Amino acid sequence: MKKEKLTIIATKQIAKATFEMKLENIHISENAVPGQFLHILMEGHTLGRPISIADIDKQNHIVTILFKVVGSGTKRLAEYRVGQQIDALGPSGNGFPSEQNEKKTVLLIGGGIGVPPMYYLGKQLAEQNVNVIAILGFQTAENVFYEEKFNQVAETYIVTDDGSYGEEGFVTDLLDQVGNFDCYYTCGPLPMIKAITDKLIGKRGYISLEERMGCGVGACLACMIPANNQSGYKKICSDGPVFSAEEVII
Amino acid sequence: MKKEKLTIIATKQIAKATFEMKLENIHISENAVPGQFLHILMEGHTLGRPISIADIDKQNHIVTILFKVVGSGTKRLAEYRVGQQIDALGPSGNGFPSEQNEKKTVLLIGGGIGVPPMYYLGKQLAEQNVNVIAILGFQTAENVFYEEKFNQVAETYIVTDDGSYGEEGFVTDLLDQVGNFDCYYTCGPLPMIKAITDKLIGKRGYISLEERMGCGVGACLACMIPANNQSGYKKICSDGPVFSAEEVII
Amino acid sequence: MNELAVVLPGLNLKNPIMPASGCFGFGYEYSNFYDLSELGAVIMKAATGTARLGNPTPRVAETASGMLNAIGLQNPGVNHIIEQEVPFLAEYDTSIIANIAGSTIEEYEMVAEAFNDTEHVHALELNISCPNVKEGGIQFGTDPQMAAKVTERVKRVSKLPIYVKLSPNVTDIVAMAKAVEAAGADGLSMINTLTGMQIHLPSRRPLIANKTGGLSGPAIKPIAIRMIYEVKQHVDLPIIGMGGICNAEDVLEFLLAGADAVAVGTANFSNPLVCKEIIADLPDVLKRNGLSSVQEAIGKAVFI
Amino acid sequence: MNELAVVLPGLNLKNPIMPASGCFGFGYEYSNFYDLSELGAVIMKAATGTARLGNPTPRVAETASGMLNAIGLQNPGVNHIIEQEVPFLAEYDTSIIANIAGSTIEEYEMVAEAFNDTEHVHALELNISCPNVKEGGIQFGTDPQMAAKVTERVKRVSKLPIYVKLSPNVTDIVAMAKAVEAAGADGLSMINTLTGMQIHLPSRRPLIANKTGGLSGPAIKPIAIRMIYEVKQHVDLPIIGMGGICNAEDVLEFLLAGADAVAVGTANFSNPLVCKEIIADLPDVLKRNGLSSVQEAIGKAVFI
Ligand SMILES: Cc1cc2nc3c(=O)[nH]c(=O)nc-3n(C[C@H](O)[C@H](O)[C@H](O)COP(=O)(O)OP(=O)(O)OC[C@H]3O[C@@H](n4cnc5c(N)ncnc54)[C@H](O)[C@@H]3O)c2cc1C
Ligand SMILES: Cc1cc2nc3c(=O)[nH]c(=O)nc-3n(C[C@H](O)[C@H](O)[C@H](O)COP(=O)(O)OP(=O)(O)OC[C@H]3O[C@@H](n4cnc5c(N)ncnc54)[C@H](O)[C@@H]3O)c2cc1C
Ligand SMILES: Cc1cc2nc3c(=O)[nH]c(=O)nc-3n(C[C@H](O)[C@H](O)[C@H](O)COP(=O)(O)O)c2cc1C
Ligand SMILES: Cc1cc2nc3c(=O)[nH]c(=O)nc-3n(C[C@H](O)[C@H](O)[C@H](O)COP(=O)(O)O)c2cc1C
Ligand code: FES
Ligand code: FES
């Protein structure tokens, strides 16, 4: 992880209040793995904003992020224009472990703004000849994004809370319907992750967690999650954000 | 005075750390008189920044301001680009009184960033067939601006503190050399204004004063200057910034 | 019913928004920007027994998300205010609150009494917390016994409801609030400014001529919210909340923390239309947060 | 001579810049960004007698030009710190200050004693001002007698110079400073955070799980400057100043107001390289303001 300047080379709205931004940077594009994030530092904001890396184009040094405008920081971020630069720490945190999954089936489960890191992971798994299934949950039709992109790398199921697109319900409703899988990876709101780990107890699984961050580098102890280890906790920013389903207590 | 949006149509550096910005706005261009100012409101800044109106093009609705980068607000202002909009209260304060000066001789004395309001005043006086003399003081050669523009409306003398351009010394050194005049108008640092009013005591004169402002509209009482009136003070933002030389105590 | 209405001692407010004392003069200047009848109330600049000239300039400085001021209670004196300033405000359909200050308890009493016969003033805000004057002001505001004493004495002579304006420059804000409650206050107004300083690097001296000034603006909002929340748990008086309010979301935050109404100070300087805009935005902000009225929001974060 | 050098009790600083306690862990994370030997000193995260888990999350919130935190003194305990953390920092050419905290005077004593035999720790910062723990911490920091008592007791058992870290949440900061001076403190460290709160509108609850948190960052700088300026006039102890420092100009403001050295906290979160950058900029900022050394700047705005 370094403090880097990233140059915005494209930015566009892709769903309700949701933006896709393409950033050019050598260090991050060369080193990032799925599940890692950028800790974006913006003038006028005391704290960094953690945003997952949604895709990497290594050849062209492009890092893609997808973000939803929910407060002042993401609002400001959406206002940036092509050519401007942003500061960020990255690649931050530990991503999804790259295990030997070849020929196996992996289930990706993304909820809302937890969908982005699933894309880069799915793409990489597909390249490694893994059979990828994806369940993506959104609030309503107008929040749905990246369906086509997922279709290219995974057998993709969309659910919406109100049924306005895809199936009606929650991602957990589909867990029984997608067939067998060897391992799962998930990112999304905590209640969703909790429901999934409860339902899939015993299965090998990896979860990506969110917490309000101070430093973003492991120094301030803002982003604790109780854990089954000696110290009794893990830091989401530096030990995570990805954990195995058993190692933390949610 | 209203709260207005002004569109930047040109911005450029014209001297050391000194910028000229042309702004389009109907209300202000139609109503401003020389000596009035814009109280510029910028995001991220609690207080407005008072900047004199340096010129008006009524026909094209253009307001020109000249400002020196001295702190965070003027630094930010210098970063704005053509097409962006700024918020400001204006036209603010009371300008130089328009008296019957036809055929008379008027002396304008501007020091540093007190020069800008003198230009719009000089231009208007020249149009009214007034004989205008201008003494403009700057720190060094690289700070000098608007000399040519002044030459077109006034018999212009430049002085610099170090003699690197024009005469060496202070504006007061030239007061005896410019010949007779009926009335003077001045704007600049307080010590300069004080030296001038002391030297020209008894002469009809108008001075433009600066003070740190809160509201910029006369409500907060931040910008007081002791005065020879019943209440004992005047407000620079709303009673001024222009006062007759005798009415305030400097 | 009007979803923004709030009824407080002496104040029948059509909305909970009022400009804060010292940040709105006597309304005249801001009446050029909008119709003051839109306001729930107006809190006037502090009144003292006789005219005061205040402190030397510079009197204000900008700070990160805030400002310092040391105006020093400059005002034309209570009689001039009653004769020359109140009549202008009385033309508008809004409540008027007079902010009163003094160097001695007797001066507070004298100013409070003077307002007894002005039918247009609906309540007094007892300013025991001005950090910018040498005598009076803050010493009454940092000692619970002194605060209680001045409250009691003013209460005795005044016919109007008294909102005591608390200083945040204290170790125990709840003790201050309890003391003035026991002394008969009808309400609280909080918070006044925090004492601060800025050094001017070129001159190597405090920038404000008075050296220290009062810190206001968004920078102090978390302190205001904390103090209101704490006081609301222990004291039954209605609270006019203030400190850094800039928009309708901030207003809702104050209401949830326990304020019954709010005052907007420094934000008027960043945007003279801010009070009008907040009033316009508030119904929608309430609705988006699942609240049907201001009344419903008050104290919701405290009593759960 | 090095124009940035400052000599304080126990501390021979090559420059006056040190990361503030709790904002830099034990240095490990920031050593990835630059060589910690560039720092004047490092103030470690608070140490308590035994390991603490701290408060539930969320523990931080952003505010206007600042932040709230309620970490709650989470730390692995003093013995673990001495065994596992100090050796890493000791590899660097920088002074080490241990921040010590406790729920009882006995715990403070025990922690202070534990550091007696670690040659690599050069001074203790006595944290009597943490607002985020239920017991200890702030109660020692808001009562002059309690503050004096814990200072005296720790002083008695410790071989190291003691910098007492003052809380700004008090009516009279000078009284606090005088009390700990009389009790034998070797220096002061000020200010800790101001107690604040933010309400989360969607949930209508305090955002920080602990409800209140400590406010830090540029928002509080004017309060820090004022308190240091006031204390410098009345107390002879050296002061490590902090509160909102973001750049070399801020450092100079603190020096002029009376700080002998400074700590940088929250700004590390906005820019992990900030301490290194400040050290690089400081000589030029001194020069532009007509000062030839840090030593010359100290207290210049106070004693004129
Ligand atoms: C590891 C990680 C990866 C993330 N990836 C993405 C992503 O790819 N796309 C996306 O849109 N969002 C993502 N988020 C959530 C994102 O960080 C928040 O939505 C964002 O910080 C909100 O900032 P704001 O200024 O708009 O909101 P505000 O509410 O104004 O922010 C105030 C403060 O709270 C923090 N905060 C608010 N919401 C969250 C949250 N949900 N998680 C952590 N901190 C929060 C902010 O960082 C800031 O410090 C991720 C969060 C984490 C922890
Ligand atoms: C009536 C009037 C007309 C002016 N006209 C011009 C002009 O045409 N061109 C120009 O370059 N400057 C002019 N000034 C000065 C200009 O207002 C300041 O240079 C500017 O406000 C500095 O802002 P800053 O953020 O860059 O500096 P900072 O020092 O960061 O500002 C901090 C605060 O101090 C105030 N402040 C700082 N210096 C001054 C000052 N000299 N006078 C008043 N307030 C100050 C700022 O407004 C702000 O509130 C004028 C001032 C007044 C009062
Ligand atoms: C310029 C200025 C003048 C003030 N004058 C007074 C005053 O006369 N009486 C008073 O009680 N409070 C006074 N205050 C304090 C405000 O009324 C208010 O309590 C404080 O500024 C916090 O609110 P804000 O952050 O919205 O400004 C003044 C504040 C400012 C900024
Ligand atoms: C996340 C965080 C944790 C902190 N932990 C401690 C601590 O353990 N001990 C302590 O004395 N101060 C602690 N502080 C206070 C800082 O050391 C410092 O006094 C305060 O933040 C003001 O400085 P700043 O504005 O530069 O951050 C902490 C501050 C923050 C923001
Ligand atoms: S955010 Fe500071 S430790 Fe994780
Ligand atoms: S700046 Fe407020 S009265 Fe002049």
mmCIF file with all atom_site columns, N, CA, C and O in Angstrom, chain C residues 65 169-171 195-199 204-205 222 226 229 253 289-290 301 304, chain D residues 65 169-171 195-199 204-205 222 226 229 253 289-290 301 304:
data_model
loop_
_atom_site.group_PDB
_atom_site.id
_atom_site.type_symbol
_atom_site.label_atom_id
_atom_site.label_alt_id
_atom_site.label_comp_id
_atom_site.label_asym_id
_atom_site.label_entity_id
_atom_site.label_seq_id
_atom_site.pdbx_PDB_ins_code
_atom_site.Cartn_x
_atom_site.Cartn_y
_atom_site.Cartn_z
_atom_site.occupancy
_atom_site.B_iso_or_equiv
_atom_site.pdbx_formal_charge
_atom_site.auth_seq_id
_atom_site.auth_comp_id
_atom_site.auth_asym_id
_atom_site.auth_atom_id
_atom_site.pdbx_PDB_model_num
ATOM 1   N N  . SER C 1 65  ? -13.877 25.556 9.433  1.00 0.00 ? 65  SER C N  1
ATOM 2   C CA . SER C 1 65  ? -15.318 25.338 9.637  1.00 0.00 ? 65  SER C CA 1
ATOM 3   C C  . SER C 1 65  ? -15.890 26.186 10.768 1.00 0.00 ? 65  SER C C  1
ATOM 4   O O  . SER C 1 65  ? -16.801 25.743 11.467 1.00 0.00 ? 65  SER C O  1
ATOM 5   N N  . ASN C 1 169 ? -18.083 26.645 27.968 1.00 0.00 ? 169 ASN C N  1
ATOM 6   C CA . ASN C 1 169 ? -16.734 26.645 28.546 1.00 0.00 ? 169 ASN C CA 1
ATOM 7   C C  . ASN C 1 169 ? -16.739 26.190 29.996 1.00 0.00 ? 169 ASN C C  1
ATOM 8   O O  . ASN C 1 169 ? -16.197 26.870 30.878 1.00 0.00 ? 169 ASN C O  1
ATOM 9   N N  . VAL C 1 170 ? -17.408 25.070 30.257 1.00 0.00 ? 170 VAL C N  1
ATOM 10  C CA . VAL C 1 170 ? -17.515 24.599 31.631 1.00 0.00 ? 170 VAL C CA 1
ATOM 11  C C  . VAL C 1 170 ? -17.243 23.103 31.703 1.00 0.00 ? 170 VAL C C  1
ATOM 12  O O  . VAL C 1 170 ? -17.412 22.375 30.732 1.00 0.00 ? 170 VAL C O  1
ATOM 13  N N  . THR C 1 171 ? -16.835 22.680 32.889 1.00 0.00 ? 171 THR C N  1
ATOM 14  C CA . THR C 1 171 ? -16.575 21.264 33.108 1.00 0.00 ? 171 THR C CA 1
ATOM 15  C C  . THR C 1 171 ? -17.876 20.480 33.133 1.00 0.00 ? 171 THR C C  1
ATOM 16  O O  . THR C 1 171 ? -17.948 19.367 32.631 1.00 0.00 ? 171 THR C O  1
ATOM 17  N N  . THR C 1 195 ? -14.394 29.628 23.988 1.00 0.00 ? 195 THR C N  1
ATOM 18  C CA . THR C 1 195 ? -13.308 30.605 23.926 1.00 0.00 ? 195 THR C CA 1
ATOM 19  C C  . THR C 1 195 ? -12.122 30.048 23.140 1.00 0.00 ? 195 THR C C  1
ATOM 20  O O  . THR C 1 195 ? -11.658 28.939 23.405 1.00 0.00 ? 195 THR C O  1
ATOM 21  N N  . GLY C 1 196 ? -11.690 30.807 22.155 1.00 0.00 ? 196 GLY C N  1
ATOM 22  C CA . GLY C 1 196 ? -10.610 30.365 21.293 1.00 0.00 ? 196 GLY C CA 1
ATOM 23  C C  . GLY C 1 196 ? -9.681  31.507 20.929 1.00 0.00 ? 196 GLY C C  1
ATOM 24  O O  . GLY C 1 196 ? -9.902  32.653 21.320 1.00 0.00 ? 196 GLY C O  1
ATOM 25  N N  . MET C 1 197 ? -8.649  31.169 20.184 1.00 0.00 ? 197 MET C N  1
ATOM 26  C CA . MET C 1 197 ? -7.653  32.171 19.781 1.00 0.00 ? 197 MET C CA 1
ATOM 27  C C  . MET C 1 197 ? -7.011  31.757 18.466 1.00 0.00 ? 197 MET C C  1
ATOM 28  O O  . MET C 1 197 ? -6.895  30.572 18.165 1.00 0.00 ? 197 MET C O  1
ATOM 29  N N  . GLN C 1 198 ? -6.618  32.753 17.698 1.00 0.00 ? 198 GLN C N  1
ATOM 30  C CA . GLN C 1 198 ? -5.828  32.475 16.506 1.00 0.00 ? 198 GLN C CA 1
ATOM 31  C C  . GLN C 1 198 ? -4.605  33.391 16.565 1.00 0.00 ? 198 GLN C C  1
ATOM 32  O O  . GLN C 1 198 ? -4.736  34.563 16.921 1.00 0.00 ? 198 GLN C O  1
ATOM 33  N N  . ILE C 1 199 ? -3.431  32.847 16.226 1.00 0.00 ? 199 ILE C N  1
ATOM 34  C CA . ILE C 1 199 ? -2.234  33.687 16.174 1.00 0.00 ? 199 ILE C CA 1
ATOM 35  C C  . ILE C 1 199 ? -2.013  34.094 14.719 1.00 0.00 ? 199 ILE C C  1
ATOM 36  O O  . ILE C 1 199 ? -2.061  33.258 13.819 1.00 0.00 ? 199 ILE C O  1
ATOM 37  N N  . ARG C 1 204 ? 2.919   37.825 14.622 1.00 0.00 ? 204 ARG C N  1
ATOM 38  C CA . ARG C 1 204 ? 3.228   36.981 15.794 1.00 0.00 ? 204 ARG C CA 1
ATOM 39  C C  . ARG C 1 204 ? 2.392   37.347 17.004 1.00 0.00 ? 204 ARG C C  1
ATOM 40  O O  . ARG C 1 204 ? 2.862   37.245 18.143 1.00 0.00 ? 204 ARG C O  1
ATOM 41  N N  . ARG C 1 205 ? 1.172   37.797 16.765 1.00 0.00 ? 205 ARG C N  1
ATOM 42  C CA . ARG C 1 205 ? 0.289   38.207 17.854 1.00 0.00 ? 205 ARG C CA 1
ATOM 43  C C  . ARG C 1 205 ? -1.082  37.590 17.656 1.00 0.00 ? 205 ARG C C  1
ATOM 44  O O  . ARG C 1 205 ? -1.440  37.205 16.545 1.00 0.00 ? 205 ARG C O  1
ATOM 45  N N  . PRO C 1 222 ? -20.570 19.323 17.148 1.00 0.00 ? 222 PRO C N  1
ATOM 46  C CA . PRO C 1 222 ? -20.577 18.098 17.978 1.00 0.00 ? 222 PRO C CA 1
ATOM 47  C C  . PRO C 1 222 ? -20.602 18.398 19.475 1.00 0.00 ? 222 PRO C C  1
ATOM 48  O O  . PRO C 1 222 ? -21.151 17.620 20.258 1.00 0.00 ? 222 PRO C O  1
ATOM 49  N N  . ARG C 1 226 ? -23.687 17.269 21.963 1.00 0.00 ? 226 ARG C N  1
ATOM 50  C CA . ARG C 1 226 ? -23.393 16.499 23.171 1.00 0.00 ? 226 ARG C CA 1
ATOM 51  C C  . ARG C 1 226 ? -23.979 17.192 24.397 1.00 0.00 ? 226 ARG C C  1
ATOM 52  O O  . ARG C 1 226 ? -24.608 16.543 25.247 1.00 0.00 ? 226 ARG C O  1
ATOM 53  N N  . TYR C 1 229 ? -27.817 16.987 24.477 1.00 0.00 ? 229 TYR C N  1
ATOM 54  C CA . TYR C 1 229 ? -28.198 15.602 24.774 1.00 0.00 ? 229 TYR C CA 1
ATOM 55  C C  . TYR C 1 229 ? -28.058 15.308 26.259 1.00 0.00 ? 229 TYR C C  1
ATOM 56  O O  . TYR C 1 229 ? -28.941 14.726 26.894 1.00 0.00 ? 229 TYR C O  1
ATOM 57  N N  . GLU C 1 253 ? -30.848 17.149 13.497 1.00 0.00 ? 253 GLU C N  1
ATOM 58  C CA . GLU C 1 253 ? -29.904 16.577 14.460 1.00 0.00 ? 253 GLU C CA 1
ATOM 59  C C  . GLU C 1 253 ? -30.088 17.234 15.839 1.00 0.00 ? 253 GLU C C  1
ATOM 60  O O  . GLU C 1 253 ? -30.111 16.540 16.868 1.00 0.00 ? 253 GLU C O  1
ATOM 61  N N  . ASN C 1 289 ? -36.943 11.403 6.795  1.00 0.00 ? 289 ASN C N  1
ATOM 62  C CA . ASN C 1 289 ? -36.467 10.668 7.963  1.00 0.00 ? 289 ASN C CA 1
ATOM 63  C C  . ASN C 1 289 ? -37.622 10.078 8.762  1.00 0.00 ? 289 ASN C C  1
ATOM 64  O O  . ASN C 1 289 ? -37.463 9.747  9.943  1.00 0.00 ? 289 ASN C O  1
ATOM 65  N N  . GLY C 1 290 ? -38.766 9.967  8.117  1.00 0.00 ? 290 GLY C N  1
ATOM 66  C CA . GLY C 1 290 ? -39.880 9.257  8.730  1.00 0.00 ? 290 GLY C CA 1
ATOM 67  C C  . GLY C 1 290 ? -40.537 9.986  9.884  1.00 0.00 ? 290 GLY C C  1
ATOM 68  O O  . GLY C 1 290 ? -41.142 9.357  10.757 1.00 0.00 ? 290 GLY C O  1
ATOM 69  N N  . ALA C 1 301 ? -33.619 11.051 20.056 1.00 0.00 ? 301 ALA C N  1
ATOM 70  C CA . ALA C 1 301 ? -32.379 10.294 20.251 1.00 0.00 ? 301 ALA C CA 1
ATOM 71  C C  . ALA C 1 301 ? -32.046 10.114 21.726 1.00 0.00 ? 301 ALA C C  1
ATOM 72  O O  . ALA C 1 301 ? -31.174 9.328  22.072 1.00 0.00 ? 301 ALA C O  1
ATOM 73  N N  . ILE C 1 304 ? -35.291 6.697  24.427 1.00 0.00 ? 304 ILE C N  1
ATOM 74  C CA . ILE C 1 304 ? -35.511 5.615  23.476 1.00 0.00 ? 304 ILE C CA 1
ATOM 75  C C  . ILE C 1 304 ? -35.879 4.304  24.144 1.00 0.00 ? 304 ILE C C  1
ATOM 76  O O  . ILE C 1 304 ? -35.884 4.164  25.326 1.00 0.00 ? 304 ILE C O  1
ATOM 77  N N  . SER D 1 65  ? -14.437 19.655 9.609  1.00 0.00 ? 65  SER D N  1
ATOM 78  C CA . SER D 1 65  ? -13.020 19.893 9.922  1.00 0.00 ? 65  SER D CA 1
ATOM 79  C C  . SER D 1 65  ? -12.551 19.141 11.156 1.00 0.00 ? 65  SER D C  1
ATOM 80  O O  . SER D 1 65  ? -11.715 19.646 11.910 1.00 0.00 ? 65  SER D O  1
ATOM 81  N N  . ASN D 1 169 ? -11.889 19.894 28.494 1.00 0.00 ? 169 ASN D N  1
ATOM 82  C CA . ASN D 1 169 ? -13.293 19.915 28.946 1.00 0.00 ? 169 ASN D CA 1
ATOM 83  C C  . ASN D 1 169 ? -13.414 20.469 30.357 1.00 0.00 ? 169 ASN D C  1
ATOM 84  O O  . ASN D 1 169 ? -14.052 19.864 31.223 1.00 0.00 ? 169 ASN D O  1
ATOM 85  N N  . VAL D 1 170 ? -12.776 21.606 30.589 1.00 0.00 ? 170 VAL D N  1
ATOM 86  C CA . VAL D 1 170 ? -12.794 22.172 31.933 1.00 0.00 ? 170 VAL D CA 1
ATOM 87  C C  . VAL D 1 170 ? -13.077 23.667 31.874 1.00 0.00 ? 170 VAL D C  1
ATOM 88  O O  . VAL D 1 170 ? -12.817 24.315 30.860 1.00 0.00 ? 170 VAL D O  1
ATOM 89  N N  . THR D 1 171 ? -13.590 24.179 32.984 1.00 0.00 ? 171 THR D N  1
ATOM 90  C CA . THR D 1 171 ? -13.866 25.604 33.081 1.00 0.00 ? 171 THR D CA 1
ATOM 91  C C  . THR D 1 171 ? -12.562 26.398 33.160 1.00 0.00 ? 171 THR D C  1
ATOM 92  O O  . THR D 1 171 ? -12.453 27.475 32.590 1.00 0.00 ? 171 THR D O  1
ATOM 93  N N  . THR D 1 195 ? -15.233 16.611 24.390 1.00 0.00 ? 195 THR D N  1
ATOM 94  C CA . THR D 1 195 ? -16.310 15.631 24.306 1.00 0.00 ? 195 THR D CA 1
ATOM 95  C C  . THR D 1 195 ? -17.413 16.132 23.375 1.00 0.00 ? 195 THR D C  1
ATOM 96  O O  . THR D 1 195 ? -17.912 17.250 23.511 1.00 0.00 ? 195 THR D O  1
ATOM 97  N N  . GLY D 1 196 ? -17.766 15.299 22.413 1.00 0.00 ? 196 GLY D N  1
ATOM 98  C CA . GLY D 1 196 ? -18.774 15.677 21.429 1.00 0.00 ? 196 GLY D CA 1
ATOM 99  C C  . GLY D 1 196 ? -19.659 14.505 21.060 1.00 0.00 ? 196 GLY D C  1
ATOM 100 O O  . GLY D 1 196 ? -19.482 13.382 21.536 1.00 0.00 ? 196 GLY D O  1
ATOM 101 N N  . MET D 1 197 ? -20.630 14.803 20.209 1.00 0.00 ? 197 MET D N  1
ATOM 102 C CA . MET D 1 197 ? -21.580 13.771 19.790 1.00 0.00 ? 197 MET D CA 1
ATOM 103 C C  . MET D 1 197 ? -22.100 14.080 18.389 1.00 0.00 ? 197 MET D C  1
ATOM 104 O O  . MET D 1 197 ? -22.206 15.244 18.001 1.00 0.00 ? 197 MET D O  1
ATOM 105 N N  . GLN D 1 198 ? -22.418 13.046 17.667 1.00 0.00 ? 198 GLN D N  1
ATOM 106 C CA . GLN D 1 198 ? -23.100 13.221 16.392 1.00 0.00 ? 198 GLN D CA 1
ATOM 107 C C  . GLN D 1 198 ? -24.316 12.306 16.399 1.00 0.00 ? 198 GLN D C  1
ATOM 108 O O  . GLN D 1 198 ? -24.216 11.167 16.850 1.00 0.00 ? 198 GLN D O  1
ATOM 109 N N  . ILE D 1 199 ? -25.453 12.831 15.913 1.00 0.00 ? 199 ILE D N  1
ATOM 110 C CA . ILE D 1 199 ? -26.637 11.981 15.820 1.00 0.00 ? 199 ILE D CA 1
ATOM 111 C C  . ILE D 1 199 ? -26.737 11.465 14.389 1.00 0.00 ? 199 ILE D C  1
ATOM 112 O O  . ILE D 1 199 ? -26.613 12.226 13.431 1.00 0.00 ? 199 ILE D O  1
ATOM 113 N N  . ARG D 1 204 ? -31.645 7.757  14.098 1.00 0.00 ? 204 ARG D N  1
ATOM 114 C CA . ARG D 1 204 ? -32.053 8.673  15.177 1.00 0.00 ? 204 ARG D CA 1
ATOM 115 C C  . ARG D 1 204 ? -31.332 8.387  16.490 1.00 0.00 ? 204 ARG D C  1
ATOM 116 O O  . ARG D 1 204 ? -31.917 8.541  17.574 1.00 0.00 ? 204 ARG D O  1
ATOM 117 N N  . ARG D 1 205 ? -30.102 7.932  16.385 1.00 0.00 ? 205 ARG D N  1
ATOM 118 C CA . ARG D 1 205 ? -29.329 7.582  17.576 1.00 0.00 ? 205 ARG D CA 1
ATOM 119 C C  . ARG D 1 205 ? -27.948 8.193  17.459 1.00 0.00 ? 205 ARG D C  1
ATOM 120 O O  . ARG D 1 205 ? -27.490 8.510  16.361 1.00 0.00 ? 205 ARG D O  1
ATOM 121 N N  . PRO D 1 222 ? -8.432  26.439 17.453 1.00 0.00 ? 222 PRO D N  1
ATOM 122 C CA . PRO D 1 222 ? -8.495  27.712 18.191 1.00 0.00 ? 222 PRO D CA 1
ATOM 123 C C  . PRO D 1 222 ? -8.613  27.519 19.706 1.00 0.00 ? 222 PRO D C  1
ATOM 124 O O  . PRO D 1 222 ? -8.136  28.348 20.473 1.00 0.00 ? 222 PRO D O  1
ATOM 125 N N  . ARG D 1 226 ? -5.762  28.818 22.355 1.00 0.00 ? 226 ARG D N  1
ATOM 126 C CA . ARG D 1 226 ? -6.154  29.661 23.488 1.00 0.00 ? 226 ARG D CA 1
ATOM 127 C C  . ARG D 1 226 ? -5.683  29.073 24.804 1.00 0.00 ? 226 ARG D C  1
ATOM 128 O O  . ARG D 1 226 ? -5.140  29.783 25.667 1.00 0.00 ? 226 ARG D O  1
ATOM 129 N N  . TYR D 1 229 ? -1.880  29.292 25.222 1.00 0.00 ? 229 TYR D N  1
ATOM 130 C CA . TYR D 1 229 ? -1.519  30.702 25.454 1.00 0.00 ? 229 TYR D CA 1
ATOM 131 C C  . TYR D 1 229 ? -1.810  31.099 26.899 1.00 0.00 ? 229 TYR D C  1
ATOM 132 O O  . TYR D 1 229 ? -0.993  31.746 27.558 1.00 0.00 ? 229 TYR D O  1
ATOM 133 N N  . GLU D 1 253 ? 2.136   28.384 14.608 1.00 0.00 ? 253 GLU D N  1
ATOM 134 C CA . GLU D 1 253 ? 1.107   29.018 15.444 1.00 0.00 ? 253 GLU D CA 1
ATOM 135 C C  . GLU D 1 253 ? 1.177   28.467 16.873 1.00 0.00 ? 253 GLU D C  1
ATOM 136 O O  . GLU D 1 253 ? 1.102   29.218 17.839 1.00 0.00 ? 253 GLU D O  1
ATOM 137 N N  . ASN D 1 289 ? 8.838   33.674 8.091  1.00 0.00 ? 289 ASN D N  1
ATOM 138 C CA . ASN D 1 289 ? 8.268   34.489 9.155  1.00 0.00 ? 289 ASN D CA 1
ATOM 139 C C  . ASN D 1 289 ? 9.348   35.134 10.021 1.00 0.00 ? 289 ASN D C  1
ATOM 140 O O  . ASN D 1 289 ? 9.077   35.562 11.140 1.00 0.00 ? 289 ASN D O  1
ATOM 141 N N  . GLY D 1 290 ? 10.537  35.195 9.465  1.00 0.00 ? 290 GLY D N  1
ATOM 142 C CA . GLY D 1 290 ? 11.600  35.950 10.121 1.00 0.00 ? 290 GLY D CA 1
ATOM 143 C C  . GLY D 1 290 ? 12.148  35.300 11.380 1.00 0.00 ? 290 GLY D C  1
ATOM 144 O O  . GLY D 1 290 ? 12.650  36.005 12.259 1.00 0.00 ? 290 GLY D O  1
ATOM 145 N N  . ALA D 1 301 ? 4.337   34.941 20.952 1.00 0.00 ? 301 ALA D N  1
ATOM 146 C CA . ALA D 1 301 ? 3.083   35.700 20.980 1.00 0.00 ? 301 ALA D CA 1
ATOM 147 C C  . ALA D 1 301 ? 2.622   35.977 22.400 1.00 0.00 ? 301 ALA D C  1
ATOM 148 O O  . ALA D 1 301 ? 1.721   36.793 22.626 1.00 0.00 ? 301 ALA D O  1
ATOM 149 N N  . ILE D 1 304 ? 5.644   39.584 25.153 1.00 0.00 ? 304 ILE D N  1
ATOM 150 C CA . ILE D 1 304 ? 5.945   40.606 24.151 1.00 0.00 ? 304 ILE D CA 1
ATOM 151 C C  . ILE D 1 304 ? 6.278   41.956 24.780 1.00 0.00 ? 304 ILE D C  1
ATOM 152 O O  . ILE D 1 304 ? 6.226   42.129 25.958 1.00 0.00 ? 304 ILE D O  1
#
